[in-house]
PDB file of C-alpha atoms in Angstrom:
ATOM      1  CA  MET A   1     116.935  55.769  47.299  1.00  0.00           C
ATOM      2  CA  LEU A   2     116.886  58.720  44.556  1.00  0.00           C
ATOM      3  CA  HIS A   3     115.490  56.159  42.273  1.00  0.00           C
ATOM      4  CA  MET A   4     112.759  54.851  44.060  1.00  0.00           C
ATOM      5  CA  GLY A   5     111.962  58.582  44.931  1.00  0.00           C
ATOM      6  CA  TRP A   6     111.369  59.013  41.145  1.00  0.00           C
ATOM      7  CA  SER A   7     109.493  55.854  40.876  1.00  0.00           C
ATOM      8  CA  VAL A   8     107.199  57.092  43.176  1.00  0.00           C
ATOM      9  CA  ILE A   9     107.239  60.744  41.986  1.00  0.00           C
ATOM     10  CA  TYR A  10     106.329  59.212  38.511  1.00  0.00           C
ATOM     11  CA  ARG A  11     103.251  56.949  39.735  1.00  0.00           C
ATOM     12  CA  ALA A  12     101.921  60.436  41.927  1.00  0.00           C
ATOM     13  CA  VAL A  13     101.653  62.311  39.404  1.00  0.00           C
ATOM     14  CA  GLN A  14      99.970  59.795  37.280  1.00  0.00           C
ATOM     15  CA  CYS A  15      97.033  59.930  39.922  1.00  0.00           C
ATOM     16  CA  PRO A  16      93.816  61.606  40.765  1.00  0.00           C
ATOM     17  CA  LEU A  17      95.072  65.354  41.956  1.00  0.00           C
ATOM     18  CA  ILE A  18      94.341  64.663  45.776  1.00  0.00           C
ATOM     19  CA  ARG A  19      97.022  61.809  45.859  1.00  0.00           C
ATOM     20  CA  ALA A  20      99.761  63.630  43.981  1.00  0.00           C
ATOM     21  CA  ILE A  21      98.792  66.504  47.133  1.00  0.00           C
ATOM     22  CA  SER A  22      98.909  64.039  50.085  1.00  0.00           C
ATOM     23  CA  PHE A  23     102.243  62.553  48.098  1.00  0.00           C
ATOM     24  CA  GLY A  24     103.017  66.216  47.779  1.00  0.00           C
ATOM     25  CA  GLN A  25     102.416  66.729  51.783  1.00  0.00           C
ATOM     26  CA  SER A  26     104.693  63.749  52.401  1.00  0.00           C
ATOM     27  CA  LEU A  27     107.373  65.103  50.395  1.00  0.00           C
ATOM     28  CA  HIS A  28     107.200  68.372  51.988  1.00  0.00           C
ATOM     29  CA  GLN A  29     107.511  66.543  55.383  1.00  0.00           C
ATOM     30  CA  ARG A  30     110.924  64.889  54.680  1.00  0.00           C
ATOM     31  CA  GLY A  31     112.208  68.380  53.011  1.00  0.00           C
ATOM     32  CA  MET A  32     112.262  67.218  49.861  1.00  0.00           C
ATOM     33  CA  THR A  33     110.003  69.675  48.023  1.00  0.00           C
ATOM     34  CA  THR A  34     108.235  72.676  49.394  1.00  0.00           C
ATOM     35  CA  LEU A  35     104.679  73.162  49.279  1.00  0.00           C
ATOM     36  CA  PRO A  36     102.030  76.200  50.185  1.00  0.00           C
ATOM     37  CA  PRO A  37     100.337  75.394  53.541  1.00  0.00           C
ATOM     38  CA  ARG A  38      96.927  74.554  53.151  1.00  0.00           C
ATOM     39  CA  PRO A  39      94.368  77.169  53.788  1.00  0.00           C
ATOM     40  CA  LYS A  40      93.365  77.876  57.461  1.00  0.00           C
ATOM     41  CA  PRO A  41      89.033  77.062  57.520  1.00  0.00           C
ATOM     42  CA  PRO A  42      87.682  80.413  59.058  1.00  0.00           C
ATOM     43  CA  SER A  43      86.228  80.433  62.397  1.00  0.00           C
ATOM     44  CA  GLU A  44      82.299  80.276  63.602  1.00  0.00           C
ATOM     45  CA  SER A  45      82.887  83.953  64.844  1.00  0.00           C
ATOM     46  CA  ASP A  46      84.738  85.107  61.029  1.00  0.00           C
ATOM     47  CA  CYS A  47      80.835  84.861  59.514  1.00  0.00           C
ATOM     48  CA  CYS A  48      79.045  87.757  60.444  1.00  0.00           C
ATOM     49  CA  ASN A  49      75.571  85.877  58.647  1.00  0.00           C
ATOM     50  CA  SER A  50      74.630  88.861  57.128  1.00  0.00           C
ATOM     51  CA  GLY A  51      74.743  88.396  53.275  1.00  0.00           C
ATOM     52  CA  CYS A  52      77.682  89.320  52.530  1.00  0.00           C
ATOM     53  CA  ASP A  53      78.799  89.103  48.574  1.00  0.00           C
ATOM     54  CA  LEU A  54      81.508  86.673  49.006  1.00  0.00           C
ATOM     55  CA  CYS A  55      81.441  85.134  52.630  1.00  0.00           C
ATOM     56  CA  VAL A  56      84.524  83.989  54.577  1.00  0.00           C
ATOM     57  CA  LYS A  57      83.278  80.319  53.732  1.00  0.00           C
ATOM     58  CA  ASP A  58      82.918  81.046  50.052  1.00  0.00           C
ATOM     59  CA  ILE A  59      86.420  82.645  50.100  1.00  0.00           C
ATOM     60  CA  HIS A  60      87.640  79.401  52.140  1.00  0.00           C
ATOM     61  CA  GLU A  61      86.358  76.800  49.390  1.00  0.00           C
ATOM     62  CA  GLN A  62      87.859  78.982  46.789  1.00  0.00           C
ATOM     63  CA  GLU A  63      91.276  79.039  48.630  1.00  0.00           C
ATOM     64  CA  LEU A  64      91.232  75.149  48.923  1.00  0.00           C
ATOM     65  CA  LYS A  65      90.710  74.521  45.357  1.00  0.00           C
ATOM     66  CA  ILE A  66      93.478  77.044  44.390  1.00  0.00           C
ATOM     67  CA  TRP A  67      95.871  75.395  46.978  1.00  0.00           C
ATOM     68  CA  GLU A  68      95.387  71.824  45.285  1.00  0.00           C
ATOM     69  CA  ASN A  69      96.099  73.542  41.766  1.00  0.00           C
ATOM     70  CA  GLU A  70      99.129  75.281  43.288  1.00  0.00           C
ATOM     71  CA  CYS A  71     100.458  72.056  44.626  1.00  0.00           C
ATOM     72  CA  ASN A  72      99.713  69.604  41.809  1.00  0.00           C
ATOM     73  CA  ASN A  73     101.656  72.651  39.596  1.00  0.00           C
ATOM     74  CA  ILE A  74     104.328  72.461  41.850  1.00  0.00           C
ATOM     75  CA  LEU A  75     104.585  68.651  41.410  1.00  0.00           C
ATOM     76  CA  LEU A  76     103.937  68.825  37.300  1.00  0.00           C
ATOM     77  CA  GLY A  77     107.073  71.492  37.380  1.00  0.00           C
ATOM     78  CA  GLN A  78     103.780  74.370  35.629  1.00  0.00           C
ATOM     79  CA  ALA A  79     105.074  77.735  35.879  1.00  0.00           C
ATOM     80  CA  PRO A  80     102.534  79.776  37.648  1.00  0.00           C
ATOM     81  CA  LYS A  81     100.541  82.621  35.287  1.00  0.00           C
ATOM     82  CA  SER A  82     101.542  85.824  34.812  1.00  0.00           C
ATOM     83  CA  SER A  83      98.510  88.066  35.332  1.00  0.00           C
ATOM     84  CA  LEU A  84      95.493  88.862  37.451  1.00  0.00           C
ATOM     85  CA  THR A  85      92.735  86.145  37.110  1.00  0.00           C
ATOM     86  CA  PRO A  86      90.249  85.315  39.683  1.00  0.00           C
ATOM     87  CA  ASP A  87      91.187  81.496  40.619  1.00  0.00           C
ATOM     88  CA  THR A  88      94.933  82.104  40.403  1.00  0.00           C
ATOM     89  CA  TYR A  89      97.298  84.295  42.460  1.00  0.00           C
ATOM     90  CA  THR A  90      99.646  86.156  40.437  1.00  0.00           C
ATOM     91  CA  LYS A  91     102.735  87.975  42.397  1.00  0.00           C
ATOM     92  CA  CYS A  92     102.677  91.879  41.700  1.00  0.00           C
ATOM     93  CA  ARG A  93     105.170  94.004  42.080  1.00  0.00           C
ATOM     94  CA  LEU A  94     104.492  96.799  44.786  1.00  0.00           C
ATOM     95  CA  LEU A  95     105.482 100.452  43.271  1.00  0.00           C
ATOM     96  CA  ASP A  96     104.625 102.799  45.979  1.00  0.00           C
ATOM     97  CA  ILE A  97     103.682 103.571  49.110  1.00  0.00           C
ATOM     98  CA  LYS A  98     101.633 106.542  50.485  1.00  0.00           C
ATOM     99  CA  SER A  99     100.573 107.800  53.779  1.00  0.00           C
ATOM    100  CA  VAL A 100      97.152 109.397  53.556  1.00  0.00           C
ATOM    101  CA  ASN A 101      96.696 109.590  57.257  1.00  0.00           C
ATOM    102  CA  HIS A 102      98.110 108.162  60.794  1.00  0.00           C
ATOM    103  CA  ASN A 103      96.543 104.558  60.296  1.00  0.00           C
ATOM    104  CA  THR A 104      95.565 104.038  56.431  1.00  0.00           C
ATOM    105  CA  SER A 105      97.882 104.360  53.512  1.00  0.00           C
ATOM    106  CA  VAL A 106      97.240 103.765  49.345  1.00  0.00           C
ATOM    107  CA  TYR A 107      99.724 101.027  48.058  1.00  0.00           C
ATOM    108  CA  THR A 108     100.167 100.917  44.285  1.00  0.00           C
ATOM    109  CA  PHE A 109     101.087  97.695  42.642  1.00  0.00           C
ATOM    110  CA  ASP A 110     101.758  96.840  39.030  1.00  0.00           C
ATOM    111  CA  SER A 111      99.043  94.761  37.422  1.00  0.00           C
ATOM    112  CA  LEU A 112     101.023  92.866  34.688  1.00  0.00           C
ATOM    113  CA  GLY A 113      98.836  93.754  32.369  1.00  0.00           C
ATOM    114  CA  TYR A 114      95.500  95.650  31.590  1.00  0.00           C
ATOM    115  CA  VAL A 115      93.073  94.203  33.982  1.00  0.00           C
ATOM    116  CA  GLU A 116      89.397  95.001  33.819  1.00  0.00           C
ATOM    117  CA  ILE A 117      88.225  95.604  37.794  1.00  0.00           C
ATOM    118  CA  LYS A 118      84.488  96.881  37.192  1.00  0.00           C
ATOM    119  CA  PRO A 119      83.434  99.422  39.751  1.00  0.00           C
ATOM    120  CA  GLY A 120      82.392  97.665  43.228  1.00  0.00           C
ATOM    121  CA  GLN A 121      84.662  94.582  42.325  1.00  0.00           C
ATOM    122  CA  HIS A 122      87.449  94.066  44.756  1.00  0.00           C
ATOM    123  CA  LEU A 123      90.713  91.802  44.941  1.00  0.00           C
ATOM    124  CA  ILE A 124      91.813  89.491  47.183  1.00  0.00           C
ATOM    125  CA  LEU A 125      95.135  89.326  49.027  1.00  0.00           C
ATOM    126  CA  ARG A 126      97.244  86.555  50.764  1.00  0.00           C
ATOM    127  CA  GLU A 127     100.021  86.344  52.741  1.00  0.00           C
ATOM    128  CA  LEU A 128     101.757  84.452  54.918  1.00  0.00           C
ATOM    129  CA  ILE A 129     102.101  84.729  58.257  1.00  0.00           C
ATOM    130  CA  GLU A 130     103.916  82.466  60.413  1.00  0.00           C
ATOM    131  CA  GLY A 131     103.602  80.186  58.383  1.00  0.00           C
ATOM    132  CA  ILE A 132      99.984  80.588  58.172  1.00  0.00           C
ATOM    133  CA  SER A 133      98.230  81.646  54.534  1.00  0.00           C
ATOM    134  CA  VAL A 134      95.909  84.872  55.469  1.00  0.00           C
ATOM    135  CA  THR A 135      93.570  86.329  52.907  1.00  0.00           C
ATOM    136  CA  ARG A 136      91.376  89.559  52.749  1.00  0.00           C
ATOM    137  CA  GLN A 137      89.809  91.400  50.597  1.00  0.00           C
ATOM    138  CA  TYR A 138      90.592  94.803  49.344  1.00  0.00           C
ATOM    139  CA  THR A 139      88.355  97.153  46.723  1.00  0.00           C
ATOM    140  CA  PRO A 140      90.829  99.116  44.069  1.00  0.00           C
ATOM    141  CA  ILE A 141      90.237 102.737  45.040  1.00  0.00           C
ATOM    142  CA  ALA A 142      90.518 103.668  41.101  1.00  0.00           C
ATOM    143  CA  VAL A 143      89.296 101.211  38.738  1.00  0.00           C
ATOM    144  CA  PRO A 144      92.080 100.880  36.171  1.00  0.00           C
ATOM    145  CA  ASN A 145      92.491 102.028  32.557  1.00  0.00           C
ATOM    146  CA  PRO A 146      94.636  99.992  29.300  1.00  0.00           C
ATOM    147  CA  GLN A 147      96.782 103.143  29.825  1.00  0.00           C
ATOM    148  CA  GLU A 148      97.750 102.591  33.522  1.00  0.00           C
ATOM    149  CA  LEU A 149      99.234  98.863  34.461  1.00  0.00           C
ATOM    150  CA  THR A 150      98.544  99.345  38.039  1.00  0.00           C
ATOM    151  CA  PHE A 151      96.167  99.368  40.689  1.00  0.00           C
ATOM    152  CA  LYS A 152      95.787 101.152  44.127  1.00  0.00           C
ATOM    153  CA  VAL A 153      94.518  99.537  47.195  1.00  0.00           C
ATOM    154  CA  LEU A 154      93.580 101.977  50.592  1.00  0.00           C
ATOM    155  CA  ILE A 155      94.620 100.054  53.023  1.00  0.00           C
ATOM    156  CA  LYS A 156      93.905 100.601  57.054  1.00  0.00           C
ATOM    157  CA  HIS A 157      96.263  99.746  59.642  1.00  0.00           C
ATOM    158  CA  TYR A 158      94.913  98.656  63.043  1.00  0.00           C
ATOM    159  CA  ILE A 159      96.997  97.841  66.123  1.00  0.00           C
ATOM    160  CA  ASN A 160      96.119  94.298  66.709  1.00  0.00           C
ATOM    161  CA  GLY A 161      95.432  93.659  62.994  1.00  0.00           C
ATOM    162  CA  CYS A 162      96.414  90.134  61.850  1.00  0.00           C
ATOM    163  CA  ILE A 163      97.776  91.292  58.453  1.00  0.00           C
ATOM    164  CA  THR A 164      97.555  94.744  58.677  1.00  0.00           C
ATOM    165  CA  SER A 165     100.271  94.723  61.028  1.00  0.00           C
ATOM    166  CA  HIS A 166     102.296  92.658  58.605  1.00  0.00           C
ATOM    167  CA  ILE A 167     101.990  94.485  55.980  1.00  0.00           C
ATOM    168  CA  LYS A 168     102.766  98.247  57.782  1.00  0.00           C
ATOM    169  CA  THR A 169     106.110  96.611  59.321  1.00  0.00           C
ATOM    170  CA  LYS A 170     106.860  94.272  56.502  1.00  0.00           C
ATOM    171  CA  TRP A 171     105.606  95.377  53.089  1.00  0.00           C
ATOM    172  CA  GLN A 172     108.219  97.243  50.926  1.00  0.00           C
ATOM    173  CA  VAL A 173     108.537  99.034  47.778  1.00  0.00           C
ATOM    174  CA  GLY A 174     109.826  96.548  45.330  1.00  0.00           C
ATOM    175  CA  ASP A 175     108.595  93.420  47.429  1.00  0.00           C
ATOM    176  CA  GLU A 176     106.203  90.974  45.391  1.00  0.00           C
ATOM    177  CA  VAL A 177     102.538  90.541  46.815  1.00  0.00           C
ATOM    178  CA  GLU A 178     100.308  87.830  45.583  1.00  0.00           C
ATOM    179  CA  TRP A 179      96.683  89.273  44.622  1.00  0.00           C
ATOM    180  CA  ARG A 180      93.995  87.339  42.325  1.00  0.00           C
ATOM    181  CA  GLY A 181      90.794  88.818  41.507  1.00  0.00           C
ATOM    182  CA  PRO A 182      88.229  90.601  40.516  1.00  0.00           C
ATOM    183  CA  HIS A 183      85.450  89.038  42.209  1.00  0.00           C
ATOM    184  CA  GLY A 184      82.278  90.739  42.696  1.00  0.00           C
ATOM    185  CA  MET A 185      78.800  90.209  41.937  1.00  0.00           C
ATOM    186  CA  PHE A 186      77.372  93.869  42.035  1.00  0.00           C
ATOM    187  CA  LEU A 187      75.661  95.440  38.846  1.00  0.00           C
ATOM    188  CA  HIS A 188      74.268  98.894  38.276  1.00  0.00           C
ATOM    189  CA  SER A 189      71.706  99.331  35.757  1.00  0.00           C
ATOM    190  CA  PRO A 190      71.247 102.856  34.477  1.00  0.00           C
ATOM    191  CA  ASN A 191      67.918 104.211  35.628  1.00  0.00           C
ATOM    192  CA  LYS A 192      66.314 101.220  37.359  1.00  0.00           C
ATOM    193  CA  TYR A 193      66.360 103.028  40.784  1.00  0.00           C
ATOM    194  CA  MET A 194      65.514 106.660  41.418  1.00  0.00           C
ATOM    195  CA  LYS A 195      68.105 106.955  44.405  1.00  0.00           C
ATOM    196  CA  TYR A 196      71.160 104.835  45.883  1.00  0.00           C
ATOM    197  CA  ILE A 197      71.595 105.322  49.397  1.00  0.00           C
ATOM    198  CA  MET A 198      74.734 104.533  50.182  1.00  0.00           C
ATOM    199  CA  LEU A 199      76.107 103.520  54.120  1.00  0.00           C
ATOM    200  CA  ALA A 200      79.996 103.484  54.393  1.00  0.00           C
ATOM    201  CA  ALA A 201      82.452 103.843  57.453  1.00  0.00           C
ATOM    202  CA  GLY A 202      86.220 103.851  56.910  1.00  0.00           C
ATOM    203  CA  THR A 203      87.670 102.342  54.105  1.00  0.00           C
ATOM    204  CA  GLY A 204      84.718 101.042  53.000  1.00  0.00           C
ATOM    205  CA  ILE A 205      84.488 104.301  51.143  1.00  0.00           C
ATOM    206  CA  ALA A 206      86.685 102.678  48.130  1.00  0.00           C
ATOM    207  CA  PRO A 207      83.831 100.648  46.543  1.00  0.00           C
ATOM    208  CA  MET A 208      81.206 103.468  46.988  1.00  0.00           C
ATOM    209  CA  ILE A 209      83.873 106.250  45.179  1.00  0.00           C
ATOM    210  CA  ASN A 210      84.098 103.802  42.424  1.00  0.00           C
ATOM    211  CA  VAL A 211      80.196 103.398  41.890  1.00  0.00           C
ATOM    212  CA  CYS A 212      79.420 106.956  42.413  1.00  0.00           C
ATOM    213  CA  LYS A 213      82.499 107.639  39.902  1.00  0.00           C
ATOM    214  CA  ASP A 214      80.613 105.352  36.802  1.00  0.00           C
ATOM    215  CA  ILE A 215      77.623 106.888  37.358  1.00  0.00           C
ATOM    216  CA  VAL A 216      78.157 110.500  37.458  1.00  0.00           C
ATOM    217  CA  ARG A 217      80.106 110.436  34.155  1.00  0.00           C
ATOM    218  CA  ASP A 218      77.031 108.844  32.223  1.00  0.00           C
ATOM    219  CA  ASP A 219      74.787 111.489  31.580  1.00  0.00           C
ATOM    220  CA  GLY A 220      71.835 109.378  30.763  1.00  0.00           C
ATOM    221  CA  ASP A 221      71.725 108.198  33.992  1.00  0.00           C
ATOM    222  CA  ILE A 222      69.710 110.113  36.180  1.00  0.00           C
ATOM    223  CA  THR A 223      69.928 107.594  39.222  1.00  0.00           C
ATOM    224  CA  THR A 224      70.353 109.964  42.128  1.00  0.00           C
ATOM    225  CA  LEU A 225      73.278 109.169  44.897  1.00  0.00           C
ATOM    226  CA  ARG A 226      73.343 109.476  48.360  1.00  0.00           C
ATOM    227  CA  LEU A 227      75.912 108.946  50.391  1.00  0.00           C
ATOM    228  CA  LEU A 228      76.119 108.807  54.445  1.00  0.00           C
ATOM    229  CA  TYR A 229      79.907 108.584  55.825  1.00  0.00           C
ATOM    230  CA  ALA A 230      80.532 107.169  58.873  1.00  0.00           C
ATOM    231  CA  CYS A 231      83.973 108.302  60.435  1.00  0.00           C
ATOM    232  CA  LYS A 232      85.542 108.776  63.682  1.00  0.00           C
ATOM    233  CA  THR A 233      87.436 112.433  63.240  1.00  0.00           C
ATOM    234  CA  TYR A 234      87.948 114.829  60.922  1.00  0.00           C
ATOM    235  CA  GLU A 235      91.278 113.140  60.248  1.00  0.00           C
ATOM    236  CA  ASP A 236      89.900 109.780  59.534  1.00  0.00           C
ATOM    237  CA  ILE A 237      87.853 111.074  56.398  1.00  0.00           C
ATOM    238  CA  LEU A 238      89.256 108.626  53.382  1.00  0.00           C
ATOM    239  CA  LEU A 239      89.289 110.407  49.931  1.00  0.00           C
ATOM    240  CA  SER A 240      87.931 113.336  50.540  1.00  0.00           C
ATOM    241  CA  SER A 241      88.987 115.227  47.155  1.00  0.00           C
ATOM    242  CA  ASP A 242      87.639 112.490  45.405  1.00  0.00           C
ATOM    243  CA  LEU A 243      84.228 113.030  47.439  1.00  0.00           C
ATOM    244  CA  LYS A 244      84.438 116.685  46.624  1.00  0.00           C
ATOM    245  CA  GLN A 245      85.134 115.842  43.123  1.00  0.00           C
ATOM    246  CA  VAL A 246      82.151 113.690  42.507  1.00  0.00           C
ATOM    247  CA  ALA A 247      80.277 116.068  44.587  1.00  0.00           C
ATOM    248  CA  SER A 248      80.543 118.922  41.813  1.00  0.00           C
ATOM    249  CA  HIS A 249      77.736 116.511  39.826  1.00  0.00           C
ATOM    250  CA  TRP A 250      74.161 117.454  40.686  1.00  0.00           C
ATOM    251  CA  ASN A 251      72.766 113.658  41.240  1.00  0.00           C
ATOM    252  CA  PHE A 252      75.540 113.282  44.311  1.00  0.00           C
ATOM    253  CA  THR A 253      75.811 114.576  48.081  1.00  0.00           C
ATOM    254  CA  TYR A 254      77.072 113.088  50.703  1.00  0.00           C
ATOM    255  CA  LYS A 255      76.974 113.752  54.928  1.00  0.00           C
ATOM    256  CA  THR A 256      79.623 112.814  56.700  1.00  0.00           C
ATOM    257  CA  PHE A 257      79.010 111.256  60.561  1.00  0.00           C
ATOM    258  CA  LEU A 258      82.114 111.950  62.739  1.00  0.00           C
ATOM    259  CA  SER A 259      81.250 109.967  66.257  1.00  0.00           C
ATOM    260  CA  GLN A 260      84.205 110.812  68.184  1.00  0.00           C
ATOM    261  CA  GLU A 261      85.534 114.284  66.820  1.00  0.00           C
ATOM    262  CA  LYS A 262      84.461 116.925  69.801  1.00  0.00           C
ATOM    263  CA  GLU A 263      84.676 120.129  67.768  1.00  0.00           C
ATOM    264  CA  VAL A 264      83.023 119.442  64.435  1.00  0.00           C
ATOM    265  CA  GLU A 265      82.035 123.105  63.964  1.00  0.00           C
ATOM    266  CA  LYS A 266      85.491 123.965  63.656  1.00  0.00           C
ATOM    267  CA  LYS A 267      86.791 121.197  61.708  1.00  0.00           C
ATOM    268  CA  ARG A 268      83.705 122.540  59.058  1.00  0.00           C
ATOM    269  CA  SER A 269      85.493 123.710  55.828  1.00  0.00           C
ATOM    270  CA  TYR A 270      83.213 125.670  53.161  1.00  0.00           C
ATOM    271  CA  GLY A 271      80.611 123.103  51.325  1.00  0.00           C
ATOM    272  CA  GLU A 272      81.086 120.523  54.156  1.00  0.00           C
ATOM    273  CA  ASN A 273      78.258 118.542  55.347  1.00  0.00           C
ATOM    274  CA  LEU A 274      79.460 117.158  58.882  1.00  0.00           C
ATOM    275  CA  VAL A 275      77.569 115.935  61.798  1.00  0.00           C
ATOM    276  CA  SER A 276      78.385 114.596  65.510  1.00  0.00           C
ATOM    277  CA  GLY A 277      77.178 110.791  66.038  1.00  0.00           C
ATOM    278  CA  LYS A 278      76.728 107.668  64.539  1.00  0.00           C
ATOM    279  CA  ILE A 279      74.359 107.023  61.395  1.00  0.00           C
ATOM    280  CA  THR A 280      70.990 106.002  62.799  1.00  0.00           C
ATOM    281  CA  LYS A 281      67.696 104.264  61.547  1.00  0.00           C
ATOM    282  CA  ASP A 282      66.247 107.957  61.707  1.00  0.00           C
ATOM    283  CA  ASP A 283      69.118 109.225  59.176  1.00  0.00           C
ATOM    284  CA  ILE A 284      68.668 106.789  56.890  1.00  0.00           C
ATOM    285  CA  ASP A 285      64.559 106.904  57.124  1.00  0.00           C
ATOM    286  CA  LEU A 286      64.995 110.683  56.088  1.00  0.00           C
ATOM    287  CA  GLU A 287      66.219 109.674  52.928  1.00  0.00           C
ATOM    288  CA  LEU A 288      63.794 107.219  51.602  1.00  0.00           C
ATOM    289  CA  ILE A 289      61.615 108.854  49.716  1.00  0.00           C
ATOM    290  CA  ASN A 290      60.579 105.910  47.798  1.00  0.00           C
ATOM    291  CA  PRO A 291      61.260 102.328  49.273  1.00  0.00           C
ATOM    292  CA  LEU A 292      60.293 100.321  46.396  1.00  0.00           C
ATOM    293  CA  SER A 293      62.502 102.564  43.855  1.00  0.00           C
ATOM    294  CA  THR A 294      66.035 102.747  46.317  1.00  0.00           C
ATOM    295  CA  ARG A 295      68.769 100.961  46.426  1.00  0.00           C
ATOM    296  CA  VAL A 296      70.687 100.386  49.861  1.00  0.00           C
ATOM    297  CA  LEU A 297      74.594  99.808  49.554  1.00  0.00           C
ATOM    298  CA  ILE A 298      76.694  99.057  52.349  1.00  0.00           C
ATOM    299  CA  CYS A 299      80.255  98.611  53.296  1.00  0.00           C
ATOM    300  CA  GLY A 300      82.391  98.884  56.642  1.00  0.00           C
ATOM    301  CA  THR A 301      83.783  97.236  59.376  1.00  0.00           C
ATOM    302  CA  ARG A 302      81.588  94.093  60.450  1.00  0.00           C
ATOM    303  CA  GLU A 303      80.057  95.774  63.020  1.00  0.00           C
ATOM    304  CA  PHE A 304      79.048  98.922  61.208  1.00  0.00           C
ATOM    305  CA  ASN A 305      77.047  96.638  58.589  1.00  0.00           C
ATOM    306  CA  SER A 306      74.886  94.695  61.081  1.00  0.00           C
ATOM    307  CA  ALA A 307      74.135  97.658  62.221  1.00  0.00           C
ATOM    308  CA  MET A 308      73.166  99.206  59.389  1.00  0.00           C
ATOM    309  CA  ILE A 309      71.359  96.152  58.104  1.00  0.00           C
ATOM    310  CA  ASP A 310      69.128  96.105  61.374  1.00  0.00           C
ATOM    311  CA  HIS A 311      68.412  99.810  60.405  1.00  0.00           C
ATOM    312  CA  CYS A 312      67.422  98.549  57.080  1.00  0.00           C
ATOM    313  CA  ASN A 313      65.217  95.856  58.431  1.00  0.00           C
ATOM    314  CA  GLN A 314      63.479  97.811  60.676  1.00  0.00           C
ATOM    315  CA  LEU A 315      62.606 100.183  58.273  1.00  0.00           C
ATOM    316  CA  ASN A 316      60.937  97.349  56.254  1.00  0.00           C
ATOM    317  CA  ILE A 317      63.792  98.003  52.928  1.00  0.00           C
ATOM    318  CA  GLN A 318      63.195  94.663  50.920  1.00  0.00           C
ATOM    319  CA  THR A 319      66.089  92.480  51.253  1.00  0.00           C
ATOM    320  CA  GLU A 320      66.608  92.348  47.440  1.00  0.00           C
ATOM    321  CA  HIS A 321      66.927  96.188  47.649  1.00  0.00           C
ATOM    322  CA  ILE A 322      70.368  95.613  49.782  1.00  0.00           C
ATOM    323  CA  PHE A 323      73.353  95.032  48.649  1.00  0.00           C
ATOM    324  CA  LYS A 324      76.583  94.410  50.971  1.00  0.00           C
ATOM    325  CA  PHE A 325      79.840  94.622  49.512  1.00  0.00           C
TER     326      PHE A 325
END
């Protein structure tokens, strides 16, 4: 039986990839080897149909190709790559967990070498939960430099969140977690637009902060930046120290909208622009001095993104002037 098994293995390796994977699945069913589970396709409701930078359907196609390559590498006995790349998952060691507020934490990982992550780009996390491969996109909150061989991600924990519940209860310092990237098509050309209107909600502040820091540090870039940031309560405001630091530059200002804060006035500290309520179409319209030289950046929950895009459409902002992370 052993002789016949090796004979079949040899023939499978010589065959096209799909045949080898098929054979690998057969071996897996017999308990003879371990292959990763096939990625589960997204449901129709998973796609928000609002032109994401990287759609869940695109991610699934990438995941299928990666899965095929991983299966093939296992069958051929090839070792995985040891640094972050867009098309291969790498196990990165979790170095630190720091709580930010009641439902959000910053996780620091070893990047296994310097990785150039441009402002606005993100990484993709993969976790195996109850036998199912689950992926999520997270933007590092600080663009790594050659002296810091780590990256940090800001993760909000949702009560019924499939992957965030797993993260909160299972992740411990020292664990190895699978990441790939960077990904993202956002590009900034200095002075191409007079103004950026940035619409963010919750952890959607992460890519905005990186883009802002990149622009304000360039003395030759006179693009003005206006951030409208939506949170539920004052305690939900994230990266407040970063916001205040960027606000020390002449070309960045921001306003925070608190939709569930009862006493906004009592929460306001010196220099903070806090208002009660949600971001409305009129709020965006007030910032539109010259629509043709204005670019709108959007990042938040699916519902927030959809609402902001609707506002922009009603204000006749051209599609090519809207970018959704």
